[in-house]
Short mmCIF file of C-alpha atoms and ligand atoms in Angstrom, two decimals:
data_model
loop_
_atom_site.label_atom_id
_atom_site.label_comp_id
_atom_site.label_asym_id
_atom_site.label_seq_id
_atom_site.Cartn_x
_atom_site.Cartn_y
_atom_site.Cartn_z
CA MET A 12 -72.61 17.73 -40.57
CA SER A 13 -70.06 19.17 -38.31
CA THR A 14 -68.36 16.97 -35.86
CA THR A 15 -65.70 19.32 -34.39
CA ALA A 16 -67.69 19.81 -31.39
CA VAL A 17 -67.92 16.36 -30.39
CA PRO A 18 -64.88 16.24 -28.22
CA GLN A 19 -65.84 19.49 -26.46
CA ILE A 20 -69.53 18.66 -26.03
CA VAL A 21 -68.80 15.30 -24.68
CA ARG A 22 -66.20 16.76 -22.23
CA PHE A 23 -68.41 19.56 -21.32
CA ALA A 24 -71.47 17.27 -20.54
CA ALA A 25 -69.06 14.96 -18.57
CA GLU A 26 -67.72 17.80 -16.62
CA ASN A 27 -71.06 19.24 -15.87
CA THR A 28 -72.44 15.93 -14.76
CA ARG A 29 -69.41 15.38 -12.42
CA ASP A 30 -69.58 18.88 -11.05
CA VAL A 31 -73.31 19.71 -10.54
CA GLY A 32 -74.99 16.57 -11.81
CA ASP A 33 -76.74 17.45 -15.24
CA VAL A 34 -75.30 17.74 -18.64
CA LEU A 35 -76.14 21.40 -19.02
CA GLY A 36 -74.48 22.40 -15.82
CA ILE A 37 -77.65 23.97 -14.43
CA GLY A 38 -77.24 22.69 -10.80
CA PRO A 39 -79.32 21.33 -8.10
CA ASP A 40 -80.87 24.65 -6.90
CA GLN A 41 -82.97 24.80 -10.02
CA ARG A 42 -83.40 20.91 -10.30
CA VAL A 43 -85.28 20.62 -7.07
CA LYS A 44 -87.58 23.89 -7.29
CA TRP A 45 -90.51 21.84 -8.72
CA ALA A 46 -90.87 19.69 -5.53
CA ARG A 47 -91.11 22.46 -2.86
CA GLY A 48 -93.86 21.51 -0.33
CA LEU A 49 -94.94 18.35 -2.30
CA LEU A 50 -93.08 15.50 -0.56
CA PRO A 51 -91.24 14.89 2.64
CA ARG A 52 -87.46 15.09 2.74
CA GLY A 53 -85.76 11.63 2.63
CA PRO A 54 -87.16 8.14 1.98
CA VAL A 55 -90.47 7.01 3.46
CA ASN A 56 -90.42 3.33 4.27
CA GLY A 57 -87.43 3.19 2.01
CA THR A 58 -89.14 4.56 -0.97
CA ILE A 59 -88.32 7.75 -2.90
CA PHE A 60 -89.48 9.45 -6.10
CA TYR A 61 -86.56 10.20 -8.14
CA ALA A 62 -86.75 13.11 -10.46
CA GLY A 63 -83.37 12.59 -11.98
CA GLU A 64 -81.22 15.18 -13.85
CA MET A 65 -83.30 15.51 -17.06
CA TYR A 66 -86.94 16.42 -16.47
CA PRO A 67 -85.97 19.54 -14.16
CA VAL A 68 -83.63 21.06 -16.72
CA MET A 69 -85.09 19.90 -20.25
CA GLY A 70 -86.81 23.24 -20.58
CA ASN A 71 -83.28 24.81 -20.89
CA ALA A 72 -82.27 22.30 -23.40
CA GLU A 73 -85.59 23.00 -25.38
CA GLY A 74 -84.70 26.76 -25.05
CA ALA A 75 -81.09 26.07 -26.39
CA PHE A 76 -82.47 23.90 -29.14
CA ARG A 77 -84.99 26.49 -30.27
CA LEU A 78 -82.37 29.26 -30.20
CA MET A 79 -80.00 27.21 -32.25
CA ARG A 80 -82.64 26.74 -34.87
CA ARG A 81 -83.56 30.38 -34.92
CA LEU A 82 -79.93 31.40 -35.26
CA GLU A 83 -78.86 28.68 -37.59
CA GLY A 84 -75.66 29.87 -39.52
CA PHE A 85 -74.66 32.09 -36.48
CA MET A 86 -74.78 29.66 -33.63
CA ASN A 87 -74.64 25.98 -33.33
CA ILE A 88 -73.65 23.37 -30.83
CA ASN A 89 -70.06 24.30 -31.31
CA THR A 90 -70.86 27.64 -29.95
CA LEU A 91 -72.30 26.12 -26.71
CA ALA A 92 -69.46 23.77 -26.40
CA LYS A 93 -66.84 26.68 -26.69
CA ALA A 94 -68.86 29.32 -24.86
CA GLY A 95 -70.05 27.20 -21.91
CA PRO A 96 -66.64 26.50 -20.16
CA ILE A 97 -65.62 30.12 -20.62
CA MET A 98 -68.92 31.31 -19.07
CA LYS A 99 -68.41 28.88 -16.22
CA LYS A 100 -64.97 30.24 -15.58
CA LEU A 101 -66.40 33.71 -15.51
CA GLY A 102 -69.11 32.47 -12.99
CA ILE A 103 -71.97 33.65 -15.29
CA TYR A 104 -72.94 30.39 -16.77
CA THR A 105 -76.02 29.63 -14.93
CA THR A 106 -77.49 33.14 -15.20
CA GLY A 107 -76.32 33.46 -18.76
CA ALA A 108 -77.68 30.07 -19.74
CA LYS A 109 -81.18 30.94 -18.33
CA ALA A 110 -81.27 34.34 -19.95
CA LEU A 111 -80.03 33.01 -23.26
CA TRP A 112 -82.11 29.77 -23.53
CA GLY A 113 -85.33 30.99 -21.86
CA GLY A 114 -85.68 28.01 -19.44
CA ILE A 115 -88.93 26.74 -20.77
CA ASN A 116 -89.26 24.55 -17.84
CA GLU A 117 -92.99 24.65 -16.92
CA GLU A 118 -94.24 21.67 -18.89
CA TYR A 119 -91.48 19.41 -17.60
CA GLU A 120 -91.76 20.50 -14.02
CA ARG A 121 -95.53 20.02 -14.29
CA ALA A 122 -94.92 16.44 -15.52
CA LEU A 123 -93.00 15.77 -12.26
CA GLN A 124 -95.65 17.44 -10.00
CA ASP A 125 -98.38 15.54 -11.76
CA ALA A 126 -96.51 12.23 -11.34
CA VAL A 127 -96.17 12.91 -7.61
CA PHE A 128 -99.97 13.86 -7.44
CA VAL A 129 -100.90 10.55 -9.22
CA LEU A 130 -98.69 8.49 -7.07
CA LYS A 131 -99.93 10.16 -3.76
CA LYS A 132 -103.71 9.76 -4.93
CA LEU A 133 -103.02 6.06 -5.47
CA GLY A 134 -101.70 5.66 -1.93
CA VAL A 135 -97.96 5.45 -2.77
CA GLU A 136 -95.90 6.54 0.36
CA MET A 137 -92.68 8.03 -0.74
CA GLY A 138 -90.30 10.93 -0.08
CA TYR A 139 -87.88 12.94 -2.18
CA LEU A 140 -84.14 13.66 -1.52
CA PHE A 141 -84.23 17.25 -2.82
CA GLU A 142 -80.73 18.62 -3.07
CA ASP A 143 -79.29 15.32 -1.78
CA GLU A 144 -80.76 13.41 -4.75
CA PRO A 145 -77.48 12.03 -6.36
CA PRO A 146 -77.83 12.48 -10.22
CA SER A 147 -77.85 9.13 -11.90
CA GLY A 148 -74.92 9.99 -14.18
CA VAL A 149 -76.56 8.18 -17.12
CA ALA A 150 -75.26 10.66 -19.56
CA LEU A 151 -71.67 9.42 -18.81
CA HIS A 152 -72.80 6.00 -19.76
CA THR A 153 -74.54 7.34 -23.00
CA TYR A 154 -71.33 9.11 -24.11
CA GLY A 155 -69.12 6.03 -23.38
CA LEU A 156 -67.32 7.43 -20.40
CA LEU A 157 -67.76 4.20 -18.64
CA ARG A 158 -65.02 4.39 -16.22
CA GLU A 159 -66.33 7.74 -14.92
CA PHE A 160 -69.84 6.26 -14.85
CA LYS A 161 -68.61 3.38 -12.81
CA GLU A 162 -67.05 5.57 -10.13
CA HIS A 163 -70.14 7.80 -10.06
CA ALA A 164 -72.56 4.93 -9.82
CA LYS A 165 -70.45 3.58 -6.87
CA GLY A 166 -70.73 6.86 -5.06
CA VAL A 167 -74.53 7.00 -5.78
CA HIS A 168 -75.00 3.57 -4.40
CA GLU A 169 -73.11 4.45 -1.13
CA LYS A 170 -75.26 7.71 -0.64
CA LEU A 171 -78.61 5.93 -1.30
CA LYS A 172 -77.65 3.18 1.00
CA GLU A 173 -76.65 5.59 3.86
CA MET A 174 -79.95 7.36 3.41
CA GLY A 175 -81.82 4.10 3.74
CA VAL A 176 -83.18 4.01 0.11
CA ARG A 177 -84.48 0.62 -0.78
CA ARG A 178 -87.00 1.47 -3.65
CA ILE A 179 -86.87 4.17 -6.43
CA ILE A 180 -89.67 5.26 -8.50
CA ALA A 181 -88.45 7.21 -11.48
CA LEU A 182 -90.44 9.12 -14.00
CA ASP A 183 -87.61 9.45 -16.58
CA PRO A 184 -87.22 6.02 -18.48
CA ILE A 185 -83.55 6.72 -19.06
CA VAL A 186 -82.69 6.79 -15.42
CA ALA A 187 -85.15 4.02 -14.68
CA THR A 188 -83.06 2.00 -17.25
CA ALA A 189 -79.82 3.07 -15.60
CA PHE A 190 -81.08 1.81 -12.14
CA LYS A 191 -82.52 -1.41 -13.65
CA LEU A 192 -79.82 -2.36 -15.87
CA TYR A 193 -76.57 -0.33 -15.64
CA TYR A 194 -76.21 -0.06 -11.95
CA PRO A 195 -76.57 -3.90 -11.46
CA GLU A 196 -73.92 -4.26 -14.07
CA PHE A 197 -71.41 -1.64 -12.86
CA VAL A 198 -71.94 -1.67 -9.11
CA GLU A 199 -71.28 -4.72 -7.04
CA GLY A 200 -74.09 -5.39 -4.44
CA TRP A 201 -76.58 -3.08 -6.05
CA GLU A 202 -79.94 -4.25 -4.39
CA ILE A 203 -82.14 -1.23 -4.78
CA GLU A 204 -85.41 -1.96 -6.54
CA SER A 205 -86.43 0.45 -9.21
CA TYR A 206 -89.62 1.05 -11.16
CA HIS A 207 -90.75 3.29 -13.80
CA PHE A 208 -93.74 5.54 -12.87
CA VAL A 209 -96.15 3.81 -15.24
CA GLU A 210 -95.45 0.32 -13.89
CA VAL A 211 -96.37 1.51 -10.21
CA VAL A 212 -99.47 3.37 -11.60
CA ALA A 213 -100.77 0.67 -13.86
CA LYS A 214 -100.44 -1.83 -11.00
CA LYS A 215 -102.29 0.30 -8.58
CA ILE A 216 -105.03 1.16 -11.00
CA ALA A 217 -105.61 -2.50 -11.62
CA GLU A 218 -105.46 -3.53 -7.95
CA GLN A 219 -107.86 -0.89 -6.95
CA GLY A 220 -110.13 -1.42 -9.96
CA LEU A 221 -110.07 2.35 -10.89
CA LYS A 222 -112.01 3.93 -13.78
CA LEU A 223 -110.95 7.62 -14.52
CA LYS A 224 -112.95 10.28 -16.18
CA LEU A 225 -111.19 13.01 -18.07
CA GLY A 226 -114.14 15.35 -18.25
CA ARG A 227 -113.69 16.20 -21.99
CA LYS A 228 -113.20 14.32 -25.10
CA VAL A 229 -109.74 14.03 -26.81
CA LYS A 230 -108.23 11.97 -29.52
CA ILE A 231 -104.63 11.24 -28.55
CA THR A 232 -101.77 9.04 -29.66
CA TYR A 233 -98.66 7.86 -27.73
CA HIS A 234 -94.95 7.84 -28.57
CA ASP A 235 -93.24 4.93 -26.83
CA PRO A 236 -89.82 6.06 -25.77
CA CYS A 237 -87.24 3.36 -26.77
CA TYR A 238 -85.74 3.07 -23.32
CA LEU A 239 -89.14 2.37 -21.83
CA ALA A 240 -90.37 0.08 -24.50
CA ARG A 241 -87.59 -1.67 -26.10
CA THR A 242 -84.92 -1.58 -23.40
CA ILE A 243 -86.97 -2.29 -20.25
CA GLY A 244 -89.99 -3.71 -22.03
CA VAL A 245 -92.70 -1.61 -20.53
CA VAL A 246 -95.54 -1.36 -23.15
CA ASP A 247 -98.89 -2.91 -21.88
CA GLU A 248 -99.08 -0.76 -18.83
CA ILE A 249 -99.44 2.43 -20.84
CA ARG A 250 -102.22 1.01 -23.02
CA PHE A 251 -103.97 -0.27 -19.93
CA ILE A 252 -103.76 3.10 -18.15
CA ILE A 253 -105.26 4.93 -21.17
CA SER A 254 -107.88 2.48 -21.52
CA ARG A 255 -109.05 3.26 -18.05
CA ILE A 256 -109.55 7.04 -18.86
CA GLU A 257 -113.13 7.74 -20.10
CA GLY A 258 -113.14 10.49 -22.72
CA VAL A 259 -109.93 9.47 -24.46
CA GLU A 260 -109.89 8.03 -28.04
CA TYR A 261 -106.63 6.35 -28.52
CA ILE A 262 -105.03 6.07 -31.91
CA GLU A 263 -101.95 3.64 -32.05
CA PRO A 264 -99.23 4.92 -34.34
CA PRO A 265 -97.84 2.53 -37.12
CA ARG A 266 -94.57 1.99 -35.14
CA HIS A 267 -95.40 1.44 -31.52
CA GLY A 268 -94.48 -0.64 -28.53
CA VAL A 269 -91.22 -2.57 -28.86
CA ASN A 270 -91.28 -1.44 -32.63
CA THR A 271 -91.41 2.17 -31.75
CA GLY A 272 -89.80 4.71 -33.92
CA CYS A 273 -86.95 7.17 -32.79
CA SER A 274 -87.77 10.84 -31.81
CA GLY A 275 -84.15 11.87 -32.64
CA ASP A 276 -82.90 11.91 -29.11
CA GLY A 277 -80.22 9.48 -27.63
CA GLY A 278 -77.82 12.22 -26.97
CA LEU A 279 -77.71 13.08 -30.66
CA GLU A 280 -79.33 16.36 -30.02
CA LEU A 281 -76.24 17.42 -28.30
CA THR A 282 -73.64 15.97 -30.63
CA GLN A 283 -75.23 16.35 -34.12
CA PRO A 284 -78.44 18.58 -33.87
CA PRO A 285 -79.24 18.77 -37.57
CA LEU A 286 -79.32 14.91 -37.85
CA ALA A 287 -81.33 14.51 -34.60
CA ARG A 288 -83.82 17.12 -36.07
CA LYS A 289 -83.99 15.11 -39.36
CA ILE A 290 -84.96 11.92 -37.54
CA SER A 291 -87.42 13.62 -35.45
CA TYR A 292 -89.37 14.95 -38.36
CA GLU A 293 -89.95 11.50 -39.73
CA ARG A 294 -91.44 10.43 -36.50
CA ILE A 295 -93.53 13.59 -36.34
CA GLU A 296 -95.08 12.99 -39.71
CA GLU A 297 -96.11 9.43 -38.49
CA LEU A 298 -97.64 10.72 -35.27
CA ARG A 299 -99.39 13.59 -36.99
CA GLU A 300 -100.92 11.20 -39.67
CA THR A 301 -102.73 9.39 -36.88
CA GLY A 302 -105.12 12.35 -36.80
CA ALA A 303 -104.66 12.76 -33.01
CA ASP A 304 -105.16 16.11 -31.56
CA LEU A 305 -102.54 15.62 -28.81
CA VAL A 306 -99.38 13.36 -28.61
CA TYR A 307 -98.29 11.85 -25.19
CA THR A 308 -95.09 10.36 -24.20
CA SER A 309 -93.09 9.38 -21.15
CA CYS A 310 -89.55 10.73 -21.72
CA PRO A 311 -88.35 14.35 -21.30
CA ALA A 312 -86.00 14.00 -24.27
CA CYS A 313 -88.55 12.65 -26.57
CA MET A 314 -90.91 15.25 -25.37
CA MET A 315 -88.28 18.08 -26.13
CA MET A 316 -87.48 16.72 -29.57
CA LEU A 317 -91.21 16.28 -30.51
CA ARG A 318 -92.24 19.61 -28.95
CA THR A 319 -89.69 21.60 -30.93
CA GLY A 320 -90.17 19.55 -34.07
CA PHE A 321 -93.94 20.06 -34.28
CA ASP A 322 -93.40 23.81 -33.75
CA SER A 323 -90.66 23.96 -36.40
CA LEU A 324 -92.96 22.14 -38.89
CA ASN A 325 -95.71 24.48 -37.82
CA TYR A 326 -98.09 21.73 -36.80
CA LYS A 327 -100.40 22.79 -34.00
CA ILE A 328 -100.33 19.50 -32.04
CA GLY A 329 -99.34 19.60 -28.43
CA VAL A 330 -97.01 17.22 -26.81
CA TYR A 331 -97.26 16.22 -23.20
CA ASP A 332 -96.13 13.79 -20.53
CA LEU A 333 -98.46 10.86 -19.82
CA ALA A 334 -98.39 11.67 -16.14
CA SER A 335 -100.13 14.94 -16.88
CA LEU A 336 -103.05 13.18 -18.68
CA ILE A 337 -103.43 10.76 -15.71
CA ALA A 338 -103.35 13.61 -13.31
CA GLU A 339 -105.94 15.57 -15.22
CA ALA A 340 -108.31 12.51 -15.07
CA MET A 341 -107.55 11.99 -11.46
CA ARG A 342 -108.46 15.37 -10.41
CA ASN A 343 -112.11 14.35 -11.43
CA GLU A 344 -114.34 11.87 -9.86
CA ILE A 345 -112.88 8.22 -9.68
CA ASP A 346 -115.04 5.17 -9.99
CA ARG A 347 -114.10 1.93 -8.43
CA VAL A 348 -115.28 -0.97 -10.72
CA ASP A 349 -113.32 -4.26 -11.08
CA PRO A 350 -110.30 -4.79 -8.91
CA MET A 351 -107.95 -7.35 -10.75
CA LYS A 352 -104.66 -9.02 -10.21
CA PRO A 353 -102.26 -6.98 -12.50
CA GLU A 354 -100.38 -9.02 -15.01
CA PHE A 355 -98.36 -7.14 -17.45
CA LYS A 356 -96.10 -8.69 -20.13
CA ARG A 357 -92.43 -7.70 -19.69
CA TYR A 358 -91.06 -7.55 -23.31
CA ASN A 359 -87.52 -8.72 -23.63
CA VAL A 360 -86.49 -7.96 -27.12
CA LEU A 361 -82.81 -7.10 -26.78
CA PRO A 362 -80.00 -9.66 -26.80
CA LYS A 363 -78.01 -10.39 -23.72
CA SER A 364 -74.34 -10.71 -24.38
CA PRO A 365 -71.34 -11.26 -21.87
CA LYS A 366 -69.79 -7.84 -20.76
CA PRO A 367 -66.05 -7.11 -20.69
CA LYS A 368 -64.23 -8.46 -17.69
CA SER A 369 -63.08 -5.00 -16.76
CA LEU A 370 -62.91 -1.50 -18.40
CA SER A 371 -59.16 -1.93 -19.24
CA LEU A 372 -58.25 -1.49 -22.83
CA GLU A 373 -57.39 -5.11 -23.30
CA ASP A 374 -60.69 -6.42 -21.88
CA LEU A 375 -62.77 -3.76 -23.87
CA ALA A 376 -61.00 -4.69 -27.17
CA GLU A 377 -61.41 -8.53 -26.41
CA MET A 378 -65.19 -8.12 -26.01
CA LEU A 379 -65.63 -5.84 -28.91
CA ARG A 380 -63.52 -8.01 -31.27
CA ARG A 381 -65.40 -11.16 -30.12
CA ASP A 382 -68.78 -9.74 -30.88
CA THR A 383 -68.05 -7.67 -34.02
CA ASP A 384 -66.22 -10.62 -35.55
CA LYS A 385 -69.63 -12.36 -35.49
CA CYS A 386 -71.25 -9.74 -37.69
CA LYS A 387 -72.28 -11.42 -41.05
CA LYS A 388 -72.62 -8.06 -42.83
CA CYS A 389 -76.19 -9.02 -43.77
CA GLY A 390 -77.45 -5.49 -43.35
CA PHE A 391 -80.82 -6.51 -41.77
CA CYS A 392 -79.96 -3.85 -39.02
CA ASN A 393 -79.63 -1.06 -41.55
CA VAL A 394 -83.17 -1.24 -42.81
CA GLU A 395 -84.50 0.22 -39.55
CA CYS A 396 -81.58 2.38 -38.53
CA PRO A 397 -82.88 5.90 -38.25
CA THR A 398 -79.48 7.55 -38.90
CA ALA A 399 -78.88 5.47 -42.05
CA ASN A 400 -82.34 6.30 -43.17
CA ALA A 401 -82.00 10.01 -42.54
CA LEU A 402 -78.81 10.04 -44.60
CA ASP A 403 -79.94 8.09 -47.83
CA MET A 404 -78.69 4.84 -46.35
CA LEU A 405 -75.11 6.07 -45.93
CA GLU A 406 -73.23 2.96 -44.86
CA SER A 407 -70.80 4.80 -42.69
CA ARG A 408 -73.70 5.97 -40.42
CA SER A 409 -75.56 2.77 -40.34
CA ALA A 410 -75.66 -0.01 -37.77
CA ARG A 411 -73.56 -2.31 -39.89
CA GLY A 412 -71.04 0.34 -40.71
CA ARG A 413 -70.52 1.06 -36.99
CA MET A 414 -69.86 -2.64 -36.48
CA THR A 415 -67.36 -2.60 -39.21
CA LEU A 416 -65.62 0.61 -37.85
CA ILE A 417 -65.47 -0.79 -34.15
CA ASN A 418 -63.93 -4.00 -35.53
CA SER A 419 -61.25 -2.08 -37.34
CA LEU A 420 -60.73 0.13 -34.40
CA VAL A 421 -59.97 -2.75 -32.02
CA ARG A 422 -57.89 -4.46 -34.50
CA GLY A 423 -55.57 -1.54 -34.81
CA ASP A 424 -56.51 -0.57 -38.36
CA PRO A 425 -55.81 2.98 -39.48
CA VAL A 426 -58.98 5.16 -38.68
CA ARG A 427 -59.13 8.77 -38.36
CA PRO A 428 -60.44 10.27 -35.04
CA LYS A 429 -62.89 12.48 -36.94
CA GLU A 430 -64.46 9.52 -38.63
CA VAL A 431 -64.59 7.57 -35.36
CA LEU A 432 -66.41 10.48 -33.64
CA ASP A 433 -68.84 10.96 -36.61
CA ARG A 434 -69.82 7.41 -36.85
CA LEU A 435 -70.03 6.37 -33.26
CA TYR A 436 -71.62 9.69 -31.95
CA SER A 437 -74.16 9.82 -34.72
CA CYS A 438 -75.99 6.84 -33.30
CA VAL A 439 -79.14 7.58 -31.33
CA LEU A 440 -78.85 4.30 -29.35
CA CYS A 441 -82.42 3.40 -30.27
CA GLY A 442 -81.85 -0.41 -30.37
CA GLN A 443 -83.70 -1.19 -33.51
CA CYS A 444 -80.72 -2.77 -35.00
CA SER A 445 -80.12 -5.10 -31.80
CA GLN A 446 -83.74 -6.21 -32.04
CA ILE A 447 -83.38 -7.39 -35.64
CA CYS A 448 -79.64 -8.75 -35.73
CA PRO A 449 -79.95 -12.51 -36.60
CA VAL A 450 -76.74 -13.39 -34.79
CA GLY A 451 -77.83 -11.66 -31.50
CA LEU A 452 -75.54 -8.59 -31.45
CA HIS A 453 -76.56 -6.12 -28.87
CA VAL A 454 -75.48 -3.30 -31.46
CA GLN A 455 -76.19 -0.18 -29.43
CA GLU A 456 -74.58 -1.69 -26.46
CA LEU A 457 -71.31 -2.41 -28.63
CA ILE A 458 -71.51 1.11 -29.81
CA ILE A 459 -71.41 2.47 -26.13
CA TYR A 460 -68.43 0.19 -25.34
CA GLY A 461 -66.95 1.16 -28.72
CA ARG A 462 -67.13 4.85 -27.58
CA ALA A 463 -65.41 3.86 -24.31
CA TYR A 464 -62.71 2.15 -26.25
CA ALA A 465 -62.17 4.99 -28.62
CA ILE A 466 -62.00 7.51 -25.72
CA TYR A 467 -59.65 5.56 -23.48
CA SER A 468 -57.42 4.43 -26.38
CA GLY A 469 -57.08 8.18 -27.48
CA ARG A 470 -58.25 7.26 -30.83
CA ALA A 471 -61.26 9.45 -30.74
CA GLY A 472 -59.37 12.51 -29.91
CA VAL A 473 -61.52 13.09 -26.84
CA PRO A 474 -59.40 13.84 -23.73
CA SER A 475 -60.34 11.38 -20.97
S1 SF4 B 22 -77.83 -7.48 -38.59
FE1 SF4 B 22 -76.25 -8.13 -37.16
S2 SF4 B 22 -75.00 -9.62 -38.37
FE2 SF4 B 22 -76.31 -8.38 -39.92
S3 SF4 B 22 -75.10 -6.75 -40.48
FE3 SF4 B 22 -76.30 -6.02 -38.74
S4 SF4 B 22 -74.96 -6.30 -36.90
FE4 SF4 B 22 -74.11 -7.48 -38.54
S1 SF4 B 23 -76.99 1.80 -35.05
FE1 SF4 B 23 -78.71 0.90 -34.10
S2 SF4 B 23 -78.96 2.06 -32.14
FE2 SF4 B 23 -77.70 3.30 -33.53
S3 SF4 B 23 -79.12 4.60 -34.64
FE3 SF4 B 23 -78.80 2.87 -35.98
S4 SF4 B 23 -80.55 1.40 -35.29
FE4 SF4 B 23 -80.30 2.89 -33.61
#
């Protein structure tokens, strides 16, 4: 497992996010193409549909991932990290990237278009900001560049307020999480409501008492994205929506809802692709064993990991966004049967721990030491940790091992930058550890803050 690219790839992703808004550096022109003619420009009654920076470019990521798999031994993530900045300097990056990676964007763009179709059909009034949509910058948060994320989020808040945005409906659960949890934490006065697409759709279907018809019979399963299920607690809405579609036979995978398994994403596909792939294969076997013909999910990164994984393993099972299934059913006749007051449980399985007072090194260290000192080394967190499992329970790549490392880091014990990067950036941020920890440590949050400490203290060897 090579980690030499981590500093470059983190820096490359951060610079792209800062300069053009998405980690791959594709830019707003391509990101808004899917929406032409579909929505009015600007908020409608304060509401916008927010596409975010991942759905519109995920096809490029999928292309890059597929290419790396084909050229294993010749090209890897190091090549992208090194070649990207050079291509950018030469002004050939966007064209070169599209040519090299293929830009398999149709399925992801269709998900956005289908989501808009469904919301409009349900009577939701909303607009879209097109090129003015500010990227959420959530990748900065993921990679531990928290000072940069805070600055970015403040700018986004100002811009949204100026444009009169009061409500956001996002299809991407990672950006929905950013607006629901990270923005209120990092931006003073954040008051913009935000919803994930399925929250809005389930509520409307319940209130209007709708029964949909697919017009064909399919056996499907659903992969709960960890951000949607475990982090913001949206689970029941999905089952409710599926139960309202005639023609669908639904099979629940063994790990589902707040106990969902990891698709291998969480930023790992950029920093350590072979490990990401190994994790995704385990989940793919589980989904395949349900006997379903089709797999649905609600996250562009999960969709990318599962699509490429199913193909690599030669399994002929399609992976699609749930929005596309709902849209397909909504294009048929719709029955109105039993309007009801929607009541969906909001799962709250992750611990809440006090945040650092500021992002200074002292405050970060104080928070990290306070929490990691509480670790009892029981190892319960290791049992479900996908990276530890994929690496034969290697302690250093386990949840407990990462807590030990962060504790050593903030205590000033000798650690090598390469080890810091390897251990902290091999975590997929799935949260299975946090859910199980008996002392209530929010392990994946500590890992993000640990990344920030490692970067800003210079001990990770990543230029800040
Ligand atoms: S479950 Fe919690 S207390 Fe136990 S080893 Fe993991 S982080 Fe430490
Ligand atoms: S340390 Fe926790 S968040 Fe990271 S991969 Fe392991 S279980 Fe998931």
